[in-house]
Amino acid sequence: MQKSIFLTVLAGAALLAACSRPVPVAQDGTDLWLAAGRPYADVLASVETTIDPALPAEGYHIYDADGQRHVAAGSEAGLRYGVYALQRAEVLGAAGPGIDIQEQPYYDLRLLNHWDNLDDTVERGYAGESMWEWTSPTVPEARIRHYGELCASVGINGAVLNNVNSNPLILDAEHIARVAKIADILREYGIKTYISIKWTSPIALSGLKSGDPLNPKVRQWWKDKAAEIYRAIPDFGGFLVKANSEGQAGPQDYGRTHADGANMLGEALAPYGGIVMWRAFVYSPTSPDRANQAVEEFLPLDGKFADNVIVQIKNGPVDFQPREPFSPLFGKLKDTKMMMEFQVTQEYLGFSNHLAYLGTMWEECLTSDTYRDGPGTPVSKTISAIAGVANTGQDPNFCGYVFAQANWYAYGRLAWNPELNAETIADEWIRQTFLKPAGMTDKAFESKFIEPVRGILMASREAVVNYEMPVGLHHLFGGTHYGPAPWDRLGRPDWTPAYYHQADSAGIGFDRTRSGSDNVDQYNEPLASEYNELATCPENLLLWFHHVPWDYKLASGRTAWDEICLHYDAGIKQVEAFRQTWAGLKPYVAPALWEEAAKKLEIQQHDGEWWRDANVGYFQRINGLPLPADVRPLDTPIDSLIYRQVRSDRLGMPIHDENNRPIIDRPRFRRPQ
Ligand code: GCW
């Protein structure tokens, strides 16, 4: 009798413990940030909707009146944004009685740029092949609809479907018809369709002898092509153009300027309301500093672009590095429409393997003061449109894994409102993406899950900067841009790490001061002088702007060499801490999602160690200095890393062994004599 009471009590206690233990809700990451919350159709059905022409076209107003919830908007697109905003507010607990949210987007053009090729590969794509499935006889309608919902939920209203390294065939009849089919679907989500064109298309497709933008035959060819496109897609958005850049032809090949080229296309599109997005990512081989080239080419053209031309500028002057100052063009062009180009896909930040939340990086850029119109002219106010290079592919979760999705979300939110802060956005994303386990209170979920995950996201980009290229170092990449190659000095100089780090026995860093390339003077005062002076240059950009002796003392009192080593080490410690935190979050996340992220974090740590060993080991060879006492010794001697890179698959994805360590085995660079 006694025994059975005891057993009953024991069983009861076990049951209680089991009940109070949170049970993760099954989810696989394919809903992205639409996972939590009511389905769109339910939210829509629960509100009274009105189109109110007095509201801005894409703006909305959510409010309660007469015992009813209303969403009013300036257009169908605005209504959709309003319903999604309400859905988000519900998840965030901000949709109580008396709700009153009125918003409109900051920029009219909020685009994704897909670097998708017509053979279905994706340049810098780390989530499978092209989501448009160019080579399939049919268009993947279900996926495109899902994409449309995700974009609309954050307010993205344009998609450039193909790579800026464009194939002329995008403009043949077959591809125009296919683009039209995609446009028909995207239109339902308020998304306009655009394409990237190749400058030499008239030559490749119609056998014209020239691509000269002032040649009447060339001009007519583009006008006819525009007419053909608009017959198939009446609301076609326009062209994105990479010209005279990285081997792509352009107007300069015919002695003409970027403005001549852009305006010729602008004229062809103008009758239909189309636009030209002309990229400022150009190379003038005569300029000694890569970071100077865009201003040198575009400043003389300020004011010369047609009304429907907008110059699309990467956030930094070099190339989507983990940290760059903002591109000086934002502070220089006054009479030219400018558009931001961010990179959502993590070309230089660990592909879809490393956890790097980019909201913080973009916030840093958008809030940087350009001083163009006096103090208080942040980058966000100098631009009138925004684009992000997409990180999407055929993977069922679109982005490679769950944390990469945060960047698509953050990009969309910042495109809608560049004054939102990265932390708020991270917080929204976590709450919408991860489902609260059964049997867990909101409060417990908040402190045990949301806060630690937010902490990881917020620290993650700086961790990557630390273990890849701290203190203003940049472009130390090799091969596919996944791993370190500070030793690489073969080929075109401004494509090599050695050109960017300039390390020698005396010191390290690129001298962009007034006694160097004078890049500092492309910035407005007081920035120009601030960057020019060692004492005032921000330390996180020190080696971007200065070449300093190894024993130069930083604010910490430590030498540049010691600080470099410490940062590399700190980056790895940060990733170790992320792994530990994530390990503790296992009880709250669906097993498959948790496992995947845990594996990625392990890869990230091992890759980080490789980055540190390769860079610190290499610089040590140059300066012969010991590691500071409080830095852990390197794991792998430089001799087994130098001139080597990670093994990659057909699509350029790095290969790791069964212990999640990068396989570094293929000597790529010949040892310089
Ligand atoms: O960063 C470089 C990339 C190229 C890319 C180019 C560009 C599409 O490595 O892959 O080409 O920038 O932005 O045009």
XYZ file of C-alpha atoms in Angstrom, residues 156-661:
506
model
C 10.045 45.040 -50.921
C 8.475 46.239 -54.172
C 10.903 45.356 -56.935
C 12.994 42.438 -58.153
C 15.776 42.444 -60.714
C 15.581 38.849 -61.848
C 19.007 38.206 -63.359
C 22.692 38.735 -62.741
C 24.331 42.105 -63.366
C 26.932 40.073 -65.232
C 24.140 39.648 -67.701
C 23.624 37.247 -70.530
C 22.305 39.004 -73.666
C 19.787 36.196 -74.104
C 17.663 37.690 -71.317
C 16.466 40.042 -74.068
C 15.474 37.400 -76.633
C 11.806 36.662 -77.273
C 11.818 33.439 -75.278
C 13.248 35.038 -72.163
C 11.081 38.129 -72.397
C 8.057 35.822 -72.451
C 9.361 34.017 -69.409
C 10.123 37.217 -67.540
C 6.548 38.297 -68.341
C 5.188 35.147 -66.700
C 7.197 35.828 -63.559
C 6.125 39.472 -63.620
C 2.468 38.386 -63.784
C 2.887 36.537 -60.495
C 5.016 39.134 -58.736
C 2.603 41.911 -59.679
C 0.012 40.364 -57.382
C 2.349 41.088 -54.475
C 3.057 44.670 -55.453
C 6.457 43.744 -56.892
C 7.701 45.257 -60.143
C 9.973 43.244 -62.355
C 13.287 44.548 -63.697
C 16.145 42.913 -65.572
C 19.893 43.413 -65.855
C 21.056 43.985 -69.401
C 24.363 43.433 -71.096
C 25.801 46.461 -72.805
C 26.698 44.546 -75.947
C 23.206 43.064 -76.443
C 22.569 44.787 -79.807
C 25.783 43.260 -81.128
C 25.146 39.804 -79.686
C 21.465 39.579 -80.584
C 21.166 41.520 -83.816
C 24.643 41.650 -85.252
C 25.016 45.424 -84.967
C 28.600 46.462 -85.412
C 28.705 48.834 -82.489
C 27.471 49.476 -78.986
C 28.169 53.208 -79.155
C 25.383 54.945 -77.235
C 25.452 57.884 -79.639
C 25.068 55.700 -82.718
C 21.497 56.141 -84.079
C 21.188 52.442 -84.934
C 22.140 51.452 -81.415
C 19.721 53.951 -79.937
C 16.926 52.666 -82.166
C 17.718 49.082 -81.236
C 17.193 49.834 -77.561
C 14.000 51.765 -78.273
C 12.624 48.828 -80.229
C 13.663 46.443 -77.479
C 11.979 48.579 -74.856
C 8.791 48.612 -76.929
C 8.917 44.819 -77.236
C 9.379 44.378 -73.488
C 6.545 46.742 -72.611
C 4.195 44.915 -74.976
C 4.775 41.825 -72.828
C 5.070 43.553 -69.452
C 3.186 46.853 -69.411
C 4.436 47.778 -65.932
C 8.020 46.619 -66.476
C 10.337 48.447 -64.061
C 13.474 48.991 -66.113
C 17.117 48.018 -66.466
C 19.974 47.498 -64.041
C 23.348 47.970 -65.736
C 26.895 46.924 -64.956
C 29.039 48.616 -67.564
C 32.788 49.144 -67.842
C 33.342 47.010 -64.803
C 35.159 43.722 -64.294
C 35.419 42.936 -67.973
C 31.895 44.064 -68.871
C 31.775 46.353 -71.864
C 30.233 49.788 -71.661
C 30.014 53.217 -73.229
C 33.647 53.986 -72.375
C 34.678 51.399 -74.951
C 33.319 53.849 -77.527
C 34.851 56.932 -75.941
C 31.559 57.880 -74.268
C 30.730 58.445 -70.629
C 28.602 56.555 -68.147
C 26.063 59.368 -68.507
C 25.917 58.933 -72.290
C 25.233 55.243 -71.818
C 22.706 55.564 -69.029
C 20.825 58.386 -70.748
C 20.542 56.448 -73.991
C 18.832 53.617 -72.128
C 16.827 56.123 -70.124
C 15.491 57.626 -73.334
C 14.383 54.205 -74.560
C 12.502 53.464 -71.338
C 11.113 56.924 -70.602
C 7.948 56.696 -72.749
C 6.795 53.797 -70.569
C 7.864 55.158 -67.208
C 10.816 52.760 -66.908
C 14.039 53.562 -65.098
C 17.750 52.827 -65.456
C 19.771 51.819 -62.431
C 23.367 52.440 -63.452
C 25.938 50.869 -61.164
C 28.833 52.892 -59.819
C 30.865 49.738 -59.185
C 33.342 50.585 -61.906
C 37.039 50.355 -62.443
C 39.263 52.901 -63.977
C 42.529 51.019 -64.268
C 44.545 54.217 -64.240
C 43.576 55.177 -60.699
C 46.117 53.995 -58.135
C 43.604 53.437 -55.322
C 40.612 51.226 -56.021
C 38.673 53.108 -53.334
C 39.042 56.388 -55.286
C 37.759 55.203 -58.619
C 33.990 55.647 -58.345
C 34.237 59.287 -57.240
C 36.828 60.021 -59.924
C 34.511 58.660 -62.596
C 31.140 59.881 -61.373
C 31.785 63.269 -59.783
C 32.492 64.933 -63.143
C 29.141 63.541 -64.359
C 27.093 64.958 -61.487
C 23.977 66.601 -62.893
C 24.400 64.999 -66.311
C 22.117 62.011 -65.822
C 18.562 61.939 -67.174
C 15.624 62.106 -64.768
C 14.854 58.415 -64.993
C 18.443 57.363 -64.297
C 19.577 56.519 -60.821
C 23.155 55.667 -59.891
C 23.381 52.533 -57.774
C 26.293 52.645 -55.330
C 27.640 49.879 -53.107
C 27.674 50.820 -49.438
C 31.472 50.953 -49.302
C 34.044 52.175 -51.828
C 35.666 48.779 -52.392
C 33.386 45.781 -52.311
C 30.966 44.606 -49.604
C 33.726 43.999 -47.073
C 32.822 43.077 -43.483
C 33.638 46.671 -42.589
C 34.190 49.615 -44.907
C 33.567 53.309 -44.447
C 30.587 54.465 -46.507
C 31.243 55.169 -50.166
C 32.379 58.800 -50.489
C 30.075 59.165 -53.504
C 27.114 59.500 -51.139
C 28.623 62.686 -49.831
C 29.702 64.042 -53.183
C 26.911 63.723 -55.732
C 24.404 66.526 -55.349
C 22.507 66.602 -58.611
C 22.301 62.906 -59.324
C 19.764 60.448 -57.983
C 21.509 57.843 -55.882
C 20.517 54.378 -54.812
C 22.105 52.166 -52.157
C 23.349 48.694 -53.038
C 23.686 46.452 -50.005
C 24.685 42.817 -50.262
C 22.296 40.533 -48.451
C 24.074 37.424 -49.638
C 27.165 36.951 -47.480
C 29.861 36.892 -50.155
C 32.524 38.123 -47.760
C 30.960 37.138 -44.474
C 31.042 33.339 -44.503
C 28.402 32.586 -47.157
C 25.381 30.818 -45.684
C 27.644 29.085 -43.153
C 28.507 31.888 -40.778
C 26.044 33.613 -38.539
C 26.436 37.256 -39.451
C 23.428 39.475 -38.882
C 23.947 42.399 -41.219
C 21.346 44.754 -39.766
C 24.084 46.308 -37.647
C 26.371 46.813 -40.632
C 23.663 48.500 -42.678
C 22.594 50.658 -39.773
C 26.215 51.792 -39.402
C 26.265 52.826 -43.060
C 22.822 54.439 -43.264
C 23.379 56.536 -40.165
C 26.887 57.709 -41.141
C 26.939 61.451 -41.543
C 28.178 62.490 -44.988
C 28.088 66.222 -44.117
C 27.031 66.747 -47.723
C 24.452 69.373 -46.846
C 26.095 70.273 -43.556
C 26.082 68.222 -40.351
C 23.132 65.842 -40.109
C 23.129 64.524 -43.664
C 23.308 60.775 -43.092
C 23.728 58.398 -45.999
C 20.061 57.406 -45.634
C 19.055 60.957 -46.622
C 21.343 61.272 -49.613
C 19.791 58.313 -51.416
C 16.323 58.058 -52.858
C 16.126 54.313 -53.414
C 17.649 51.092 -52.173
C 18.621 47.653 -53.474
C 19.923 44.516 -51.811
C 21.741 41.656 -53.546
C 19.513 38.733 -52.656
C 20.549 35.632 -50.719
C 17.796 33.459 -52.130
C 17.946 30.162 -53.978
C 16.073 26.926 -54.483
C 16.736 25.712 -50.940
C 13.389 24.970 -49.282
C 14.198 27.701 -46.755
C 15.310 30.092 -49.551
C 18.493 31.250 -47.788
C 20.610 28.231 -46.843
C 19.616 28.200 -43.195
C 17.517 29.978 -40.670
C 19.868 32.743 -39.507
C 20.629 33.843 -43.072
C 16.928 34.664 -43.404
C 17.354 37.407 -40.813
C 19.320 39.399 -43.379
C 16.592 39.300 -46.025
C 14.149 40.429 -43.348
C 16.430 43.157 -41.998
C 17.135 44.454 -45.475
C 13.416 44.729 -46.220
C 12.658 46.485 -42.960
C 15.474 49.004 -43.398
C 14.417 49.612 -46.997
C 10.971 50.466 -45.656
C 12.351 52.608 -42.873
C 16.104 53.275 -42.695
C 15.621 54.888 -39.320
C 14.660 51.628 -37.640
C 17.459 50.262 -35.535
C 19.102 46.920 -36.092
C 18.267 45.635 -32.638
C 14.551 46.303 -32.984
C 14.599 44.520 -36.315
C 16.495 41.536 -34.881
C 13.980 41.325 -32.091
C 11.033 41.380 -34.512
C 12.618 38.723 -36.670
C 13.250 36.323 -33.782
C 9.695 36.637 -32.480
C 8.204 36.041 -35.909
C 10.516 33.214 -36.893
C 10.852 30.953 -33.851
C 7.694 29.464 -32.416
C 7.344 29.610 -28.657
C 7.549 26.091 -27.205
C 4.399 24.582 -25.787
C 4.228 24.913 -22.024
C 6.415 28.016 -21.846
C 5.279 31.396 -20.587
C 5.874 34.514 -22.655
C 8.120 35.801 -19.917
C 10.252 32.695 -19.831
C 10.491 32.646 -23.640
C 11.587 36.259 -23.554
C 14.390 35.815 -21.053
C 15.485 32.288 -21.910
C 15.300 32.423 -25.667
C 14.623 35.776 -27.304
C 17.195 37.756 -25.330
C 20.096 35.360 -25.824
C 19.362 34.937 -29.535
C 19.139 38.687 -29.944
C 22.481 38.942 -28.178
C 24.046 36.551 -30.666
C 22.623 38.407 -33.653
C 23.738 41.787 -32.409
C 27.320 40.652 -31.736
C 27.651 38.475 -34.810
C 28.853 40.883 -37.485
C 31.573 42.294 -35.248
C 32.693 38.746 -34.496
C 33.161 38.152 -38.228
C 35.085 41.428 -38.577
C 37.287 40.303 -35.689
C 38.256 36.881 -36.992
C 38.359 37.877 -40.680
C 39.894 41.346 -40.864
C 39.895 43.600 -37.825
C 41.196 47.136 -37.216
C 40.293 48.263 -40.731
C 41.977 45.446 -42.647
C 40.060 44.471 -45.771
C 39.903 42.200 -48.775
C 42.174 39.495 -47.417
C 40.207 36.903 -49.386
C 41.271 34.180 -51.721
C 39.571 32.028 -54.323
C 35.824 32.006 -53.880
C 35.922 34.760 -51.226
C 35.302 32.258 -48.469
C 38.712 32.011 -46.867
C 41.888 33.958 -46.123
C 44.724 34.503 -48.605
C 46.806 37.409 -47.262
C 49.767 36.005 -49.198
C 48.096 36.428 -52.570
C 49.872 39.007 -54.732
C 49.572 37.508 -58.188
C 47.510 39.013 -60.966
C 45.764 42.347 -61.127
C 46.992 44.203 -58.009
C 43.664 45.610 -56.839
C 42.216 42.126 -56.770
C 44.863 40.879 -54.369
C 44.997 40.970 -50.577
C 48.625 42.121 -50.579
C 47.552 45.318 -52.358
C 45.041 46.017 -49.599
C 47.010 45.149 -46.453
C 50.395 46.515 -47.659
C 52.145 44.616 -44.879
C 55.924 44.815 -44.810
C 58.559 44.461 -42.142
C 57.913 48.041 -41.004
C 54.134 48.050 -40.728
C 50.701 47.390 -42.132
C 47.701 49.161 -43.683
C 46.710 51.114 -46.799
C 47.799 54.724 -46.731
C 44.760 56.665 -47.921
C 45.798 59.868 -46.176
C 46.887 63.094 -47.826
C 50.374 61.698 -48.056
C 49.056 58.481 -49.572
C 46.227 58.006 -52.086
C 44.325 60.970 -50.616
C 41.106 59.000 -50.496
C 40.338 60.906 -47.284
C 39.707 64.040 -49.318
C 36.853 62.375 -51.135
C 35.001 62.785 -47.833
C 33.565 66.095 -46.679
C 35.005 67.916 -43.699
C 35.249 67.274 -40.822
C 35.450 63.608 -41.876
C 38.321 64.156 -44.296
C 40.586 65.531 -41.579
C 39.311 63.093 -38.994
C 40.211 60.140 -41.202
C 43.481 61.770 -42.215
C 44.809 62.168 -38.690
C 45.985 59.095 -36.834
C 44.755 60.550 -33.580
C 41.173 60.967 -34.769
C 40.739 58.127 -37.265
C 38.305 55.594 -35.783
C 40.329 52.548 -34.755
C 37.974 50.169 -36.494
C 39.028 51.843 -39.774
C 42.656 52.460 -38.844
C 44.289 50.172 -41.404
C 41.765 51.194 -44.044
C 43.134 54.725 -43.969
C 46.628 54.399 -42.518
C 49.819 52.444 -42.894
C 51.175 52.225 -39.362
C 54.319 50.728 -37.834
C 53.724 47.387 -36.103
C 54.562 49.034 -32.798
C 52.204 51.994 -33.278
C 50.275 52.422 -30.011
C 46.481 52.334 -30.066
C 44.175 53.891 -27.474
C 44.428 50.737 -25.375
C 48.173 51.373 -25.012
C 48.858 48.196 -26.949
C 50.696 48.037 -30.254
C 48.957 47.628 -33.602
C 50.373 44.105 -33.830
C 49.073 43.104 -30.413
C 45.657 44.602 -31.164
C 45.426 42.730 -34.456
C 46.219 39.441 -32.706
C 43.792 40.189 -29.883
C 40.967 40.950 -32.280
C 41.470 37.723 -34.200
C 41.414 35.823 -30.937
C 38.403 37.738 -29.646
C 36.429 36.858 -32.775
C 36.903 33.170 -32.133
C 35.986 33.536 -28.486
C 32.804 35.295 -29.563
C 31.847 32.404 -31.813
C 32.641 29.943 -29.027
C 30.278 31.907 -26.821
C 27.570 31.838 -29.522
C 27.928 28.054 -29.658
C 27.609 27.760 -25.922
C 24.545 29.954 -25.837
C 22.974 28.027 -28.695
C 23.688 24.719 -26.929
C 21.653 25.971 -23.986
C 18.743 26.854 -26.289
C 18.229 23.310 -27.513
C 15.098 22.715 -25.403
C 13.289 25.573 -27.146
C 13.917 24.972 -30.836
C 12.586 22.312 -33.214
C 15.350 19.681 -33.398
C 16.153 19.970 -37.105
C 16.400 23.755 -36.946
C 18.542 23.597 -33.841
C 20.874 20.934 -35.253
C 21.417 22.834 -38.464
C 22.341 26.055 -36.699
C 24.564 24.176 -34.231
C 26.462 22.605 -37.111
C 26.849 25.946 -38.872
C 28.213 27.519 -35.691
C 30.742 24.741 -35.372
C 31.807 25.318 -38.973
C 32.026 29.021 -38.229
C 34.317 28.460 -35.285
C 36.634 26.208 -37.264
C 36.652 28.615 -40.184
C 37.391 31.460 -37.780
C 40.367 29.554 -36.448
C 41.584 29.054 -39.998
C 41.222 32.791 -40.669
C 43.182 33.659 -37.548
C 45.904 31.084 -38.139
C 46.346 32.108 -41.763
C 46.417 35.858 -41.194
C 48.248 36.079 -37.910
C 50.655 33.357 -39.036
C 51.304 35.129 -42.319
C 51.803 38.583 -40.801
C 54.085 37.023 -38.217
C 56.266 35.730 -41.008
C 56.564 39.276 -42.258
C 57.213 41.032 -38.943
C 58.841 38.235 -36.933
C 57.013 39.351 -33.789
C 55.807 37.033 -31.022
C 52.122 36.712 -30.164
C 51.069 38.770 -27.169
C 51.043 36.751 -23.951
C 47.276 36.728 -23.527
C 46.525 35.391 -27.002
C 46.125 31.685 -27.508
C 48.740 30.013 -29.670
C 47.786 29.316 -33.282
C 46.409 25.854 -34.023
C 47.832 25.334 -37.482
C 51.307 26.407 -38.565
C 51.354 28.843 -41.452
C 53.386 26.432 -43.576
C 50.386 24.175 -43.981
C 48.024 27.044 -44.817
C 49.966 29.373 -47.042
C 49.124 29.276 -50.765
C 46.221 26.963 -50.038
C 42.507 27.369 -50.076
C 39.374 25.482 -49.173
C 38.082 22.752 -51.432
C 34.813 23.808 -53.076
C 32.004 22.096 -54.914
C 30.693 22.846 -58.399
C 28.716 25.825 -57.149
C 31.621 27.255 -55.191
C 30.373 26.084 -51.796
C 33.232 25.207 -49.427
C 33.591 21.611 -48.328
C 34.089 20.662 -44.689
C 35.096 17.276 -43.276
C 33.037 15.116 -40.914
C 34.290 17.215 -37.994
C 33.056 20.376 -39.673
C 36.564 21.585 -40.410
